[in-house]
Amino acid sequence: MSTNPSITKTVSIDRPCEEVYAFLADPANWPEWAVVNVRSIEPTDDPDWWLMSTPIGPARLRLRAHAEFGILDHDYVDDVASWSVPARVIPNGDGAEFMITFHRPPSLTEAFFKEQTDLVDTELAALKRVLESGRA
């Protein structure tokens, strides 16, 4: 038995947990904060899947959300790879903490995985800025 390399990123957001969750649970909002990886997104005929435009081409996104527990796990599929991404929104005082974990798919090199997960810091900063500015 073995584990895959992974990294968990977090950001504290000074907005009520329910508001943070509601914003993140709507994939239509993702281009506002996932500024590195999501150029645009639109629903598909399958209500579970969304079609995204990304820097490397088209991809599909499926949220597996459960509001009661703050779960925002999602599946990502493109022409090169697919993976599941665990994510949570939890209360933190009067605000919230958003946590997202990335497991390195075997198809990605360690260097590329680190490069890509480092870019998530930009996205989490954008998420914090959007939500705390009251634009969302």
Short mmCIF file of C-alpha atoms in Angstrom, two decimals:
data_model
loop_
_atom_site.label_atom_id
_atom_site.label_comp_id
_atom_site.label_asym_id
_atom_site.label_seq_id
_atom_site.Cartn_x
_atom_site.Cartn_y
_atom_site.Cartn_z
CA MET A 1 0.00 0.00 0.00
CA SER A 2 1.29 3.48 -0.80
CA THR A 3 0.11 7.05 -0.89
CA ASN A 4 0.35 9.60 -3.66
CA PRO A 5 2.16 12.90 -3.14
CA SER A 6 -0.30 15.61 -2.13
CA ILE A 7 -0.55 19.17 -0.91
CA THR A 8 -3.31 20.99 0.95
CA LYS A 9 -3.80 24.73 0.50
CA THR A 10 -5.94 26.88 2.81
CA VAL A 11 -7.23 30.42 2.96
CA SER A 12 -9.09 32.24 5.74
CA ILE A 13 -11.97 34.37 4.47
CA ASP A 14 -13.68 37.07 6.50
CA ARG A 15 -17.21 36.22 5.34
CA PRO A 16 -19.81 33.92 6.91
CA CYS A 17 -19.15 30.27 6.20
CA GLU A 18 -22.54 29.80 4.52
CA GLU A 19 -21.81 32.64 2.06
CA VAL A 20 -18.37 31.28 1.19
CA TYR A 21 -19.84 27.83 0.64
CA ALA A 22 -22.70 29.13 -1.53
CA PHE A 23 -20.28 31.09 -3.72
CA LEU A 24 -17.94 28.14 -4.22
CA ALA A 25 -20.77 25.65 -4.74
CA ASP A 26 -21.84 27.49 -7.89
CA PRO A 27 -19.39 26.61 -10.69
CA ALA A 28 -20.55 29.70 -12.62
CA ASN A 29 -18.54 31.73 -10.07
CA TRP A 30 -15.29 29.85 -10.62
CA PRO A 31 -13.84 32.12 -13.35
CA GLU A 32 -13.98 34.98 -10.81
CA TRP A 33 -11.52 33.29 -8.46
CA ALA A 34 -9.91 30.33 -10.26
CA VAL A 35 -8.18 32.92 -12.44
CA VAL A 36 -5.24 30.72 -13.40
CA ASN A 37 -7.09 27.56 -14.38
CA VAL A 38 -10.63 28.51 -15.43
CA ARG A 39 -11.08 30.98 -18.28
CA SER A 40 -14.81 30.28 -18.68
CA ILE A 41 -17.36 27.69 -17.63
CA GLU A 42 -20.82 26.68 -18.79
CA PRO A 43 -23.34 24.01 -17.87
CA THR A 44 -23.75 20.93 -20.06
CA ASP A 45 -26.77 18.81 -20.89
CA ASP A 46 -25.74 16.61 -17.97
CA PRO A 47 -26.67 18.60 -14.83
CA ASP A 48 -23.73 17.10 -12.92
CA TRP A 49 -21.03 18.29 -15.33
CA TRP A 50 -19.76 21.72 -16.43
CA LEU A 51 -17.58 22.45 -19.46
CA MET A 52 -14.57 24.66 -18.77
CA SER A 53 -12.10 26.49 -20.94
CA THR A 54 -8.64 26.20 -19.37
CA PRO A 55 -5.14 27.30 -20.39
CA ILE A 56 -4.49 23.78 -21.71
CA GLY A 57 -7.83 23.37 -23.49
CA PRO A 58 -11.32 22.11 -22.70
CA ALA A 59 -12.01 20.26 -19.47
CA ARG A 60 -15.01 19.06 -17.50
CA LEU A 61 -15.86 19.74 -13.87
CA ARG A 62 -18.26 17.92 -11.57
CA LEU A 63 -18.96 19.09 -8.03
CA ARG A 64 -19.84 16.53 -5.40
CA ALA A 65 -21.11 19.02 -2.84
CA HIS A 66 -22.74 18.43 0.53
CA ALA A 67 -23.61 21.70 2.26
CA GLU A 68 -24.24 20.28 5.73
CA PHE A 69 -20.61 19.19 5.99
CA GLY A 70 -19.04 21.94 3.87
CA ILE A 71 -17.94 19.42 1.24
CA LEU A 72 -17.02 20.77 -2.19
CA ASP A 73 -15.17 17.78 -3.61
CA HIS A 74 -14.90 17.95 -7.35
CA ASP A 75 -13.76 15.88 -10.30
CA TYR A 76 -11.67 17.32 -13.11
CA VAL A 77 -11.29 15.64 -16.51
CA ASP A 78 -9.30 16.84 -19.53
CA ASP A 79 -7.61 15.15 -22.49
CA VAL A 80 -4.43 14.46 -20.51
CA ALA A 81 -5.56 13.51 -17.02
CA SER A 82 -8.38 13.29 -14.57
CA TRP A 83 -8.44 13.53 -10.82
CA SER A 84 -10.65 14.16 -7.81
CA VAL A 85 -10.00 17.15 -5.59
CA PRO A 86 -11.22 17.12 -1.98
CA ALA A 87 -12.26 20.56 -0.75
CA ARG A 88 -13.98 21.87 2.38
CA VAL A 89 -15.40 25.08 3.76
CA ILE A 90 -15.42 25.14 7.56
CA PRO A 91 -16.34 27.81 10.10
CA ASN A 92 -13.49 29.90 11.47
CA GLY A 93 -14.86 32.33 14.06
CA ASP A 94 -17.32 34.58 12.21
CA GLY A 95 -15.61 33.73 8.92
CA ALA A 96 -14.57 30.61 7.06
CA GLU A 97 -11.60 28.53 6.09
CA PHE A 98 -11.44 27.02 2.59
CA MET A 99 -9.20 23.96 2.24
CA ILE A 100 -8.36 22.18 -0.97
CA THR A 101 -6.14 19.11 -1.39
CA PHE A 102 -4.38 18.06 -4.56
CA HIS A 103 -3.06 14.54 -5.09
CA ARG A 104 -0.48 14.29 -7.86
CA PRO A 105 -1.80 12.19 -10.74
CA PRO A 106 0.78 9.70 -12.04
CA SER A 107 0.66 11.43 -15.44
CA LEU A 108 2.16 14.65 -13.98
CA THR A 109 5.82 15.05 -13.11
CA GLU A 110 6.69 16.18 -9.61
CA ALA A 111 8.05 19.49 -10.97
CA PHE A 112 4.92 20.23 -13.02
CA PHE A 113 2.65 19.30 -10.10
CA LYS A 114 4.52 21.70 -7.80
CA GLU A 115 4.40 24.45 -10.43
CA GLN A 116 0.65 24.01 -10.84
CA THR A 117 -0.16 23.80 -7.14
CA ASP A 118 1.95 26.90 -6.47
CA LEU A 119 -0.39 28.76 -8.86
CA VAL A 120 -3.30 27.87 -6.57
CA ASP A 121 -1.99 30.49 -4.12
CA THR A 122 -2.91 33.13 -6.74
CA GLU A 123 -6.40 31.67 -7.00
CA LEU A 124 -6.94 31.52 -3.25
CA ALA A 125 -5.83 35.15 -2.93
CA ALA A 126 -8.35 36.05 -5.66
CA LEU A 127 -11.08 34.10 -3.85
CA LYS A 128 -10.35 35.96 -0.62
CA ARG A 129 -10.31 39.32 -2.42
CA VAL A 130 -13.60 38.68 -4.28
CA LEU A 131 -15.47 37.47 -1.22
CA GLU A 132 -14.12 40.00 1.25
CA SER A 133 -14.72 42.92 -1.14
CA GLY A 134 -18.44 42.15 -1.11
CA ARG A 135 -18.56 41.69 -4.90
CA ALA A 136 -19.93 38.19 -4.43
#
